[in-house]
């Protein structure tokens, strides 16, 4: 065999067989160290949080404050390095490498693929923060810019300070929801997909560390990595499920007068978790795929409705100006040294970046599972660049409409809710100034519910795969177990401190996982370099 033929053949790294170390017991097929450690730990956490709710509230708040004020630098550096690495891959010869080999074909059409990765990657956050975050940053712009928000006397729309705050609000949104976040998904997803489809290793995070750890990935080192991934997935989903429960409950209260109590929120989480079980049991090609397609259809229709009946020209102006300001300020946004806008960098930037890191194993593995047949360059573009543009456009539509209502009509409904911290009702207040208010609000609730289901079912599918040692056809009972666990964690955090408790859990788990993701980037870079000769 000549050199070129050898280069075109993926390197065989191990003869490890998926699930060969699994334990079959009580109808389950599990990797015992990962399954037992993670399930028992989570059960203890849920029980302790529910039994000691007042103490848990204090502990969670202290954790949140300490991590956001002391470790902001870690999240900034980690995500910035991942962005640079992804951009390098798009322009280097490594971008030609195809996941699955030269002749691999995609399992899903491009539209379906993008719909599925968006449904898993953005989930409820896009709807929850779509109005609230741009308005929040307009009221409190970064870098200590001049504040123009005054509920008594709205500034003139042509006021230079108002225009600057408006533009910087969308630049802030682009930073929090753009390259720095999706780079986490891209690196994790690329690493898992490459080692699974090009090297024949199990669909698990430990597989991405084979170049660094060798056969030790099948021992305690690999067990630790996969166990951390389970924690990251469950505690990363909990804030999203909690946000969804809060906003759906607020919407039901707004439309139908249903009281927004904890009991209603818990009931809602239980009902949506049950729906997620049905979806995950139907499989990725039925439930998750179809729900993702429905999700994208409803989302597109809702945003198109606001574009048509709202301030169309202003929306696109916000998008273009925000994108330009983001490009011009991406370095200052990524810098934590000498910053005096502590509220912005700690309560928003550090939390958002930690949340992205926490969601990395869940979304990254899910994206890896559906991305066979894509080249590295296609993968990076659709997982990194395209989401930035779509997310900023969506935020410009919702948030831009709310800000425009304030500056041109003096409407303070949204502004007052955001200032009071009632983010969950901001969307519905924005709809009050548009036609078909009740219909648009109801459609939003339906959309949130579907996002709720797609997040939960894809998350439980990922956790099940991890705890089954990389097997894709583990018994259905395991998927039901992990789907239930996700709902219980969300309920425990909701009752043990609400959103702040969820944020604290996200930050605490996100901290160690930052090092794991950097290691995955180094590992996949080492492996891709070995294969590049085949793609010259």
Short mmCIF file of C-alpha atoms in Angstrom, two decimals:
data_model
loop_
_atom_site.label_atom_id
_atom_site.label_comp_id
_atom_site.label_asym_id
_atom_site.label_seq_id
_atom_site.Cartn_x
_atom_site.Cartn_y
_atom_site.Cartn_z
CA UNK A 1 0.00 0.00 0.00
CA UNK A 2 1.48 3.35 -1.01
CA UNK A 3 1.60 6.50 1.16
CA UNK A 4 -1.50 8.10 -0.37
CA UNK A 5 -3.57 4.94 0.12
CA UNK A 6 -2.46 4.75 3.74
CA UNK A 7 -3.32 8.41 4.27
CA UNK A 8 -6.82 7.99 2.85
CA UNK A 9 -7.62 5.22 5.31
CA UNK A 10 -8.74 6.42 8.76
CA UNK A 11 -6.24 5.44 11.40
CA UNK A 12 -7.36 2.57 13.58
CA UNK A 13 -6.76 3.61 17.18
CA UNK A 14 -8.32 0.79 19.18
CA UNK A 15 -10.24 -2.46 18.91
CA UNK A 16 -12.56 -1.42 21.73
CA UNK A 17 -16.12 -2.60 21.17
CA UNK A 18 -19.04 -0.41 22.17
CA UNK A 19 -20.63 -1.66 25.37
CA UNK A 20 -18.08 -4.43 25.99
CA UNK A 21 -17.67 -3.31 29.62
CA UNK A 22 -21.40 -2.87 30.20
CA UNK A 23 -23.39 -4.54 32.95
CA UNK A 24 -26.73 -6.14 32.05
CA UNK A 25 -28.98 -6.17 35.10
CA UNK A 26 -32.72 -5.77 35.75
CA UNK A 27 -33.31 -5.27 32.03
CA UNK A 28 -30.75 -2.44 31.85
CA UNK A 29 -27.57 -2.23 29.76
CA UNK A 30 -25.28 0.22 31.53
CA UNK A 31 -21.71 1.31 32.03
CA UNK A 32 -21.90 0.66 35.76
CA UNK A 33 -19.32 3.21 37.07
CA UNK A 34 -20.85 6.08 35.11
CA UNK A 35 -24.51 5.14 35.55
CA UNK A 36 -24.36 4.35 39.25
CA UNK A 37 -22.12 7.28 40.24
CA UNK A 38 -24.18 9.85 38.35
CA UNK A 39 -27.62 8.47 39.24
CA UNK A 40 -26.88 8.09 42.96
CA UNK A 41 -25.24 11.53 43.17
CA UNK A 42 -28.19 13.18 41.45
CA UNK A 43 -30.68 11.35 43.68
CA UNK A 44 -28.84 12.58 46.79
CA UNK A 45 -28.73 16.12 45.40
CA UNK A 46 -32.46 16.19 44.63
CA UNK A 47 -33.38 14.77 48.05
CA UNK A 48 -31.08 17.15 49.99
CA UNK A 49 -32.30 20.20 48.05
CA UNK A 50 -35.95 19.37 48.67
CA UNK A 51 -35.40 18.63 52.39
CA UNK A 52 -33.32 21.73 53.11
CA UNK A 53 -34.79 24.34 50.79
CA UNK A 54 -33.92 27.44 52.84
CA UNK A 55 -30.31 26.41 53.39
CA UNK A 56 -30.00 25.37 49.75
CA UNK A 57 -31.16 28.83 48.67
CA UNK A 58 -28.35 30.49 50.63
CA UNK A 59 -25.72 28.02 49.44
CA UNK A 60 -26.71 28.36 45.78
CA UNK A 61 -26.64 32.16 45.94
CA UNK A 62 -23.17 32.19 47.52
CA UNK A 63 -21.89 29.82 44.85
CA UNK A 64 -23.32 31.97 42.05
CA UNK A 65 -21.79 35.19 43.36
CA UNK A 66 -18.37 33.63 44.05
CA UNK A 67 -18.00 31.97 40.64
CA UNK A 68 -19.22 34.93 38.57
CA UNK A 69 -16.93 37.39 40.39
CA UNK A 70 -13.83 35.20 40.77
CA UNK A 71 -13.82 33.00 37.67
CA UNK A 72 -15.07 35.33 34.94
CA UNK A 73 -11.58 35.24 33.43
CA UNK A 74 -11.70 31.44 33.04
CA UNK A 75 -14.92 31.48 31.01
CA UNK A 76 -13.70 34.40 28.87
CA UNK A 77 -10.36 32.77 28.04
CA UNK A 78 -11.84 29.33 27.37
CA UNK A 79 -14.53 30.50 24.97
CA UNK A 80 -12.21 32.95 23.18
CA UNK A 81 -9.68 30.18 22.52
CA UNK A 82 -12.41 27.93 21.17
CA UNK A 83 -13.58 30.66 18.77
CA UNK A 84 -10.06 31.13 17.41
CA UNK A 85 -9.64 27.38 17.00
CA UNK A 86 -12.91 27.04 15.07
CA UNK A 87 -12.06 29.96 12.78
CA UNK A 88 -8.67 28.37 12.11
CA UNK A 89 -10.31 25.09 11.09
CA UNK A 90 -12.59 26.84 8.57
CA UNK A 91 -9.68 28.32 6.62
CA UNK A 92 -7.14 25.52 7.02
CA UNK A 93 -6.81 22.38 4.85
CA UNK A 94 -8.27 20.44 7.79
CA UNK A 95 -11.66 21.87 6.82
CA UNK A 96 -11.85 19.43 3.89
CA UNK A 97 -11.93 16.35 6.12
CA UNK A 98 -15.33 14.65 6.04
CA UNK A 99 -16.92 13.16 9.14
CA UNK A 100 -17.24 9.47 8.38
CA UNK A 101 -14.65 9.34 5.62
CA UNK A 102 -14.43 10.51 2.00
CA UNK A 103 -17.54 8.70 0.81
CA UNK A 104 -19.80 9.34 3.81
CA UNK A 105 -23.25 10.78 3.05
CA UNK A 106 -25.32 12.92 5.44
CA UNK A 107 -28.12 11.11 7.26
CA UNK A 108 -30.37 14.19 7.15
CA UNK A 109 -31.09 16.97 4.70
CA UNK A 110 -29.40 20.29 5.43
CA UNK A 111 -32.67 21.95 6.47
CA UNK A 112 -33.62 19.13 8.84
CA UNK A 113 -30.09 19.00 10.23
CA UNK A 114 -30.07 22.74 10.98
CA UNK A 115 -33.57 22.52 12.48
CA UNK A 116 -32.48 19.76 14.85
CA UNK A 117 -29.28 21.45 16.00
CA UNK A 118 -31.10 24.75 16.55
CA UNK A 119 -33.87 23.11 18.56
CA UNK A 120 -31.32 21.44 20.81
CA UNK A 121 -28.81 24.30 20.93
CA UNK A 122 -31.04 27.31 21.55
CA UNK A 123 -34.14 25.81 23.09
CA UNK A 124 -36.21 27.94 25.42
CA UNK A 125 -33.58 30.62 25.91
CA UNK A 126 -34.22 32.25 22.54
CA UNK A 127 -37.87 32.93 23.35
CA UNK A 128 -37.30 33.73 27.03
CA UNK A 129 -34.48 36.23 26.43
CA UNK A 130 -35.59 37.36 22.96
CA UNK A 131 -37.29 40.50 24.28
CA UNK A 132 -35.85 40.78 27.79
CA UNK A 133 -32.11 40.72 27.10
CA UNK A 134 -31.90 43.43 24.39
CA UNK A 135 -34.12 45.65 26.55
CA UNK A 136 -32.01 44.94 29.66
CA UNK A 137 -28.81 45.94 27.86
CA UNK A 138 -30.53 49.03 26.43
CA UNK A 139 -31.44 50.06 29.96
CA UNK A 140 -27.99 49.16 31.34
CA UNK A 141 -25.50 49.28 28.45
CA UNK A 142 -22.00 47.81 28.87
CA UNK A 143 -18.72 49.70 29.24
CA UNK A 144 -20.45 52.30 31.47
CA UNK A 145 -22.08 53.99 28.51
CA UNK A 146 -24.54 56.81 29.15
CA UNK A 147 -27.88 55.49 30.41
CA UNK A 148 -30.85 56.94 28.57
CA UNK A 149 -33.69 54.89 29.99
CA UNK A 150 -36.19 56.98 31.94
CA UNK A 151 -39.68 55.60 32.33
CA UNK A 152 -41.10 59.09 32.90
CA UNK A 153 -39.64 60.80 29.84
CA UNK A 154 -38.52 58.49 27.02
CA UNK A 155 -35.64 59.98 25.00
CA UNK A 156 -36.09 61.11 21.44
CA UNK A 157 -35.38 58.31 18.95
CA UNK A 158 -32.74 60.52 17.29
CA UNK A 159 -30.90 61.11 20.56
CA UNK A 160 -27.25 60.04 19.95
CA UNK A 161 -26.98 58.37 23.35
CA UNK A 162 -30.22 56.47 22.75
CA UNK A 163 -28.99 55.27 19.36
CA UNK A 164 -25.65 54.21 20.86
CA UNK A 165 -27.31 52.30 23.70
CA UNK A 166 -29.71 50.64 21.26
CA UNK A 167 -26.90 49.52 18.95
CA UNK A 168 -24.72 48.30 21.81
CA UNK A 169 -27.61 46.31 23.26
CA UNK A 170 -27.69 44.13 20.14
CA UNK A 171 -23.90 43.89 20.06
CA UNK A 172 -24.13 42.58 23.63
CA UNK A 173 -26.73 40.03 22.59
CA UNK A 174 -24.49 38.91 19.71
CA UNK A 175 -21.62 38.40 22.16
CA UNK A 176 -23.69 36.38 24.60
CA UNK A 177 -25.45 34.25 21.94
CA UNK A 178 -22.91 34.24 19.12
CA UNK A 179 -19.45 32.88 18.38
CA UNK A 180 -18.25 32.42 21.96
CA UNK A 181 -21.17 30.18 22.82
CA UNK A 182 -21.57 28.16 19.66
CA UNK A 183 -17.80 27.54 19.51
CA UNK A 184 -18.28 25.35 22.58
CA UNK A 185 -20.86 23.25 20.75
CA UNK A 186 -18.72 23.14 17.63
CA UNK A 187 -15.58 21.85 19.33
CA UNK A 188 -17.39 19.24 21.44
CA UNK A 189 -19.55 18.09 18.54
CA UNK A 190 -16.65 17.95 16.09
CA UNK A 191 -14.43 15.98 18.48
CA UNK A 192 -17.09 13.38 19.27
CA UNK A 193 -18.23 13.06 15.64
CA UNK A 194 -14.68 12.66 14.33
CA UNK A 195 -13.62 9.98 16.79
CA UNK A 196 -16.93 8.15 16.39
CA UNK A 197 -17.29 8.18 12.60
CA UNK A 198 -13.65 8.38 11.49
CA UNK A 199 -11.97 6.31 14.18
CA UNK A 200 -14.73 3.86 15.12
CA UNK A 201 -14.87 4.75 18.82
CA UNK A 202 -18.03 4.86 20.98
CA UNK A 203 -20.29 7.91 20.86
CA UNK A 204 -19.07 9.25 24.20
CA UNK A 205 -16.99 12.19 25.42
CA UNK A 206 -14.22 9.91 26.61
CA UNK A 207 -13.55 8.87 23.01
CA UNK A 208 -12.34 12.39 22.18
CA UNK A 209 -9.46 11.98 24.63
CA UNK A 210 -7.93 8.89 23.04
CA UNK A 211 -4.93 10.74 21.52
CA UNK A 212 -4.14 12.19 24.96
CA UNK A 213 -4.97 9.27 27.26
CA UNK A 214 -4.75 6.19 25.06
CA UNK A 215 -6.40 3.06 26.48
CA UNK A 216 -6.80 4.82 29.82
CA UNK A 217 -10.03 6.33 28.45
CA UNK A 218 -11.65 2.95 29.12
CA UNK A 219 -10.64 3.15 32.80
CA UNK A 220 -11.36 5.57 35.64
CA UNK A 221 -10.23 8.60 33.61
CA UNK A 222 -12.91 7.94 31.01
CA UNK A 223 -15.49 7.17 33.67
CA UNK A 224 -14.78 10.55 35.29
CA UNK A 225 -15.12 12.42 31.99
CA UNK A 226 -18.43 10.77 31.12
CA UNK A 227 -19.79 11.25 34.64
CA UNK A 228 -18.98 14.97 34.46
CA UNK A 229 -20.78 15.04 31.11
CA UNK A 230 -23.91 13.56 32.71
CA UNK A 231 -23.82 16.18 35.48
CA UNK A 232 -23.26 18.95 32.93
CA UNK A 233 -26.20 17.81 30.82
CA UNK A 234 -28.70 17.48 33.65
CA UNK A 235 -27.70 20.66 35.47
CA UNK A 236 -27.39 22.54 32.20
CA UNK A 237 -30.90 21.59 31.17
CA UNK A 238 -32.39 22.48 34.57
CA UNK A 239 -32.11 26.29 34.13
CA UNK A 240 -33.60 26.03 30.64
CA UNK A 241 -36.51 23.93 31.86
CA UNK A 242 -36.99 26.29 34.77
CA UNK A 243 -37.04 29.33 32.49
CA UNK A 244 -39.53 27.59 30.24
CA UNK A 245 -41.78 26.70 33.16
CA UNK A 246 -41.71 30.29 34.41
CA UNK A 247 -42.54 31.78 31.03
CA UNK A 248 -45.26 29.28 30.10
CA UNK A 249 -46.83 29.79 33.53
CA UNK A 250 -46.64 33.58 33.09
CA UNK A 251 -48.25 33.23 29.67
CA UNK A 252 -51.07 31.07 31.01
CA UNK A 253 -51.63 33.61 33.76
CA UNK A 254 -51.59 36.45 31.24
CA UNK A 255 -54.06 34.79 28.86
CA UNK A 256 -56.28 32.69 31.12
CA UNK A 257 -55.70 33.95 34.66
CA UNK A 258 -54.12 30.68 35.85
CA UNK A 259 -52.11 31.54 39.00
CA UNK A 260 -48.33 31.53 38.51
CA UNK A 261 -47.54 29.44 41.60
CA UNK A 262 -44.77 26.93 42.24
CA UNK A 263 -47.38 24.18 42.17
CA UNK A 264 -48.40 25.15 38.65
CA UNK A 265 -44.75 25.28 37.56
CA UNK A 266 -44.02 21.85 39.03
CA UNK A 267 -47.13 20.42 37.36
CA UNK A 268 -46.06 21.94 34.07
CA UNK A 269 -42.56 20.46 34.31
CA UNK A 270 -44.10 17.05 35.07
CA UNK A 271 -46.47 17.22 32.08
CA UNK A 272 -43.78 18.35 29.66
CA UNK A 273 -41.41 15.69 30.97
CA UNK A 274 -44.07 13.07 30.24
CA UNK A 275 -44.40 14.41 26.69
CA UNK A 276 -40.62 14.28 26.34
CA UNK A 277 -40.66 10.63 27.39
CA UNK A 278 -43.08 9.81 24.60
CA UNK A 279 -40.88 11.68 22.12
CA UNK A 280 -37.61 10.07 23.20
CA UNK A 281 -39.16 6.58 23.16
CA UNK A 282 -40.18 7.11 19.53
CA UNK A 283 -36.52 7.65 18.58
CA UNK A 284 -34.45 10.41 17.05
CA UNK A 285 -35.82 9.89 13.52
CA UNK A 286 -39.45 10.20 14.61
CA UNK A 287 -40.18 12.28 17.73
CA UNK A 288 -37.12 14.55 17.91
CA UNK A 289 -36.85 15.04 14.14
CA UNK A 290 -40.52 15.89 13.64
CA UNK A 291 -40.75 18.14 16.69
CA UNK A 292 -37.64 20.01 15.52
CA UNK A 293 -39.21 20.58 12.11
CA UNK A 294 -42.44 21.79 13.72
CA UNK A 295 -40.39 24.01 16.02
CA UNK A 296 -38.60 25.74 13.18
CA UNK A 297 -41.88 26.21 11.28
CA UNK A 298 -43.66 27.86 14.21
CA UNK A 299 -40.62 29.95 15.12
CA UNK A 300 -40.25 31.21 11.56
CA UNK A 301 -43.95 32.05 11.32
CA UNK A 302 -43.94 33.93 14.63
CA UNK A 303 -40.88 36.00 13.80
CA UNK A 304 -42.14 36.69 10.29
CA UNK A 305 -45.42 37.92 11.78
CA UNK A 306 -43.59 40.43 14.00
CA UNK A 307 -41.44 41.59 11.07
CA UNK A 308 -44.53 42.25 8.96
CA UNK A 309 -46.67 44.04 11.55
CA UNK A 310 -43.85 45.60 13.56
CA UNK A 311 -41.23 48.25 12.73
CA UNK A 312 -39.75 46.35 9.76
CA UNK A 313 -37.10 48.89 8.73
CA UNK A 314 -36.00 49.45 12.33
CA UNK A 315 -35.66 45.70 12.91
CA UNK A 316 -33.23 45.19 10.05
CA UNK A 317 -31.39 48.38 10.97
CA UNK A 318 -30.91 47.02 14.50
CA UNK A 319 -29.61 43.75 13.05
CA UNK A 320 -27.06 45.38 10.74
CA UNK A 321 -25.87 47.99 13.24
CA UNK A 322 -25.71 45.41 16.01
CA UNK A 323 -23.66 43.02 13.88
CA UNK A 324 -21.23 45.80 13.00
CA UNK A 325 -20.88 46.91 16.62
CA UNK A 326 -20.32 43.30 17.68
CA UNK A 327 -17.51 42.88 15.15
CA UNK A 328 -15.94 46.16 16.28
CA UNK A 329 -16.19 45.35 19.99
CA UNK A 330 -15.68 41.59 20.17
CA UNK A 331 -12.22 42.04 21.73
CA UNK A 332 -13.38 44.53 24.42
CA UNK A 333 -16.33 42.25 25.16
CA UNK A 334 -13.93 39.32 25.63
CA UNK A 335 -11.66 41.26 27.98
CA UNK A 336 -12.22 41.17 31.74
CA UNK A 337 -9.18 43.21 32.84
CA UNK A 338 -9.93 46.70 34.10
CA UNK A 339 -13.66 46.40 33.47
CA UNK A 340 -15.81 48.50 35.79
CA UNK A 341 -19.18 47.40 34.41
CA UNK A 342 -19.31 44.54 36.91
CA UNK A 343 -23.05 43.96 36.56
CA UNK A 344 -22.73 43.29 32.83
CA UNK A 345 -19.64 41.11 32.98
CA UNK A 346 -20.60 39.10 36.07
CA UNK A 347 -24.39 38.79 35.96
CA UNK A 348 -24.57 38.40 32.19
CA UNK A 349 -21.33 37.54 30.38
CA UNK A 350 -19.87 35.12 32.93
CA UNK A 351 -23.20 33.38 33.45
CA UNK A 352 -23.95 33.05 29.72
CA UNK A 353 -20.51 31.65 28.90
CA UNK A 354 -20.63 29.19 31.80
CA UNK A 355 -24.06 28.09 30.64
CA UNK A 356 -22.77 27.47 27.10
CA UNK A 357 -19.88 25.41 28.50
CA UNK A 358 -22.32 23.43 30.61
CA UNK A 359 -24.52 22.72 27.60
CA UNK A 360 -21.47 21.69 25.56
CA UNK A 361 -21.53 17.92 26.21
CA UNK A 362 -25.30 17.65 25.73
CA UNK A 363 -25.67 19.70 22.55
CA UNK A 364 -22.25 18.74 21.23
CA UNK A 365 -22.98 15.02 21.47
CA UNK A 366 -26.44 15.47 19.98
CA UNK A 367 -25.00 17.47 17.06
CA UNK A 368 -22.29 14.85 16.62
CA UNK A 369 -24.90 12.12 16.37
CA UNK A 370 -26.72 13.86 13.50
CA UNK A 371 -23.67 15.23 11.61
CA UNK A 372 -22.16 12.25 9.85
CA UNK A 373 -21.27 13.05 6.24
CA UNK A 374 -20.52 16.77 6.77
CA UNK A 375 -17.08 18.21 6.12
CA UNK A 376 -15.32 19.97 8.98
CA UNK A 377 -15.77 23.29 7.15
CA UNK A 378 -19.50 22.74 6.61
CA UNK A 379 -19.87 21.65 10.21
CA UNK A 380 -18.12 24.73 11.63
CA UNK A 381 -20.05 27.13 9.40
CA UNK A 382 -23.47 25.71 10.27
CA UNK A 383 -22.71 25.30 13.97
CA UNK A 384 -20.80 28.56 14.48
CA UNK A 385 -21.37 31.28 11.86
CA UNK A 386 -24.97 30.63 10.80
CA UNK A 387 -26.35 30.55 14.38
CA UNK A 388 -24.80 33.96 15.11
CA UNK A 389 -26.67 35.55 12.21
CA UNK A 390 -29.99 33.81 12.87
CA UNK A 391 -29.92 34.41 16.63
CA UNK A 392 -29.08 38.10 16.27
CA UNK A 393 -31.84 38.49 13.70
CA UNK A 394 -34.37 36.85 16.03
CA UNK A 395 -33.29 39.05 18.94
CA UNK A 396 -33.50 42.12 16.69
CA UNK A 397 -37.05 41.21 15.74
CA UNK A 398 -38.32 40.71 19.30
CA UNK A 399 -36.07 43.05 21.26
CA UNK A 400 -35.86 45.66 18.52
CA UNK A 401 -39.64 45.89 18.37
CA UNK A 402 -39.87 46.41 22.14
CA UNK A 403 -37.20 49.13 22.16
CA UNK A 404 -38.82 50.83 19.16
CA UNK A 405 -42.19 50.84 20.96
CA UNK A 406 -40.57 52.68 23.86
CA UNK A 407 -38.65 55.25 21.79
CA UNK A 408 -41.39 56.09 19.28
CA UNK A 409 -44.62 55.50 21.20
CA UNK A 410 -43.49 56.02 24.79
CA UNK A 411 -44.83 52.55 25.60
CA UNK A 412 -43.23 51.42 28.88
CA UNK A 413 -44.98 48.07 29.39
CA UNK A 414 -41.97 45.98 28.42
CA UNK A 415 -39.47 48.35 30.01
CA UNK A 416 -41.14 48.23 33.41
CA UNK A 417 -41.30 44.42 33.44
CA UNK A 418 -37.62 44.08 32.52
CA UNK A 419 -36.57 46.70 35.05
CA UNK A 420 -38.48 44.76 37.73
CA UNK A 421 -36.75 41.52 36.69
CA UNK A 422 -39.97 39.96 35.36
CA UNK A 423 -38.35 38.74 32.14
CA UNK A 424 -40.92 35.98 31.65
CA UNK A 425 -43.76 38.44 30.96
CA UNK A 426 -41.80 40.82 28.70
CA UNK A 427 -42.64 38.89 25.51
CA UNK A 428 -46.37 39.08 26.14
CA UNK A 429 -46.18 42.79 26.96
CA UNK A 430 -44.45 43.39 23.62
CA UNK A 431 -47.31 41.61 21.83
CA UNK A 432 -49.82 44.00 23.46
CA UNK A 433 -48.87 46.73 20.97
CA UNK A 434 -49.21 44.46 17.93
CA UNK A 435 -52.30 43.09 16.15
CA UNK A 436 -53.65 39.63 17.09
CA UNK A 437 -52.17 39.91 20.58
CA UNK A 438 -53.98 36.91 22.05
CA UNK A 439 -53.19 34.63 19.13
CA UNK A 440 -49.51 35.61 19.05
CA UNK A 441 -49.24 35.07 22.81
CA UNK A 442 -50.87 31.64 22.59
CA UNK A 443 -48.60 30.58 19.71
CA UNK A 444 -45.61 31.65 21.83
CA UNK A 445 -46.78 29.40 24.67
CA UNK A 446 -47.12 26.47 22.27
CA UNK A 447 -43.65 27.19 20.90
CA UNK A 448 -42.18 27.27 24.40
CA UNK A 449 -43.81 23.94 25.22
CA UNK A 450 -42.34 22.30 22.11
CA UNK A 451 -38.91 23.77 22.88
CA UNK A 452 -39.36 22.35 26.37
CA UNK A 453 -39.99 18.87 24.97
CA UNK A 454 -37.15 18.93 22.40
CA UNK A 455 -34.65 20.02 25.06
CA UNK A 456 -35.71 17.32 27.48
CA UNK A 457 -35.93 14.45 24.99
CA UNK A 458 -32.62 15.19 23.26
CA UNK A 459 -30.94 15.63 26.65
CA UNK A 460 -32.21 12.33 27.99
CA UNK A 461 -31.18 10.60 24.77
CA UNK A 462 -27.64 11.95 25.17
CA UNK A 463 -27.36 11.01 28.85
CA UNK A 464 -28.68 7.53 28.09
CA UNK A 465 -26.03 7.06 25.40
CA UNK A 466 -23.25 8.22 27.75
CA UNK A 467 -24.31 5.98 30.63
CA UNK A 468 -24.75 3.02 28.26
CA UNK A 469 -21.10 3.18 27.24
CA UNK A 470 -21.83 4.75 23.84
CA UNK A 471 -24.58 2.36 22.76
CA UNK A 472 -27.30 3.90 20.60
CA UNK A 473 -29.90 1.19 21.21
CA UNK A 474 -29.98 0.94 25.00
CA UNK A 475 -33.22 -0.31 26.62
CA UNK A 476 -36.14 2.12 26.65
CA UNK A 477 -36.37 2.00 30.45
CA UNK A 478 -33.04 3.82 30.69
CA UNK A 479 -34.28 6.71 28.56
CA UNK A 480 -37.39 6.98 30.74
CA UNK A 481 -35.20 7.01 33.85
CA UNK A 482 -33.01 9.88 32.64
CA UNK A 483 -35.94 11.85 31.29
CA UNK A 484 -37.51 11.61 34.76
CA UNK A 485 -34.22 12.61 36.38
CA UNK A 486 -34.07 15.80 34.30
CA UNK A 487 -37.52 16.81 35.44
CA UNK A 488 -36.73 16.05 39.10
CA UNK A 489 -33.52 18.11 39.02
CA UNK A 490 -35.40 21.06 37.53
CA UNK A 491 -38.15 20.76 40.17
CA UNK A 492 -35.61 20.48 43.02
CA UNK A 493 -33.71 23.57 41.89
CA UNK A 494 -36.94 25.49 41.30
CA UNK A 495 -38.17 24.79 44.84
CA UNK A 496 -34.72 25.14 46.41
CA UNK A 497 -33.99 28.67 45.24
CA UNK A 498 -35.62 29.27 41.88
CA UNK A 499 -33.68 30.67 38.95
CA UNK A 500 -30.70 31.69 41.09
CA UNK A 501 -30.34 28.11 42.30
CA UNK A 502 -30.38 26.90 38.71
CA UNK A 503 -27.79 29.48 37.74
CA UNK A 504 -25.56 28.46 40.63
CA UNK A 505 -25.72 24.79 39.68
CA UNK A 506 -24.90 25.67 36.07
CA UNK A 507 -21.89 27.75 37.07
CA UNK A 508 -20.56 25.19 39.54
CA UNK A 509 -20.56 22.36 36.99
CA UNK A 510 -19.44 24.62 34.13
CA UNK A 511 -16.23 25.55 35.94
CA UNK A 512 -14.45 22.15 35.77
CA UNK A 513 -15.92 21.34 32.38
CA UNK A 514 -14.10 24.28 30.82
CA UNK A 515 -10.87 22.29 31.13
CA UNK A 516 -12.51 19.20 29.63
CA UNK A 517 -13.60 21.10 26.50
CA UNK A 518 -10.16 22.65 25.99
CA UNK A 519 -8.71 19.13 26.19
CA UNK A 520 -11.16 17.96 23.54
CA UNK A 521 -10.02 20.77 21.25
CA UNK A 522 -6.37 19.79 21.64
CA UNK A 523 -7.18 16.13 21.07
CA UNK A 524 -9.21 16.60 17.88
CA UNK A 525 -6.57 18.97 16.48
CA UNK A 526 -3.90 16.29 17.00
CA UNK A 527 -6.05 13.70 15.23
CA UNK A 528 -7.09 15.93 12.33
CA UNK A 529 -3.47 16.78 11.56
CA UNK A 530 -2.72 13.09 11.07
CA UNK A 531 -5.49 12.77 8.49
CA UNK A 532 -4.84 15.94 6.50
CA UNK A 533 -2.55 14.21 3.96
CA UNK A 534 -5.57 12.36 2.59
CA UNK A 535 -7.30 15.65 1.72
CA UNK A 536 -4.52 17.54 -0.08
#
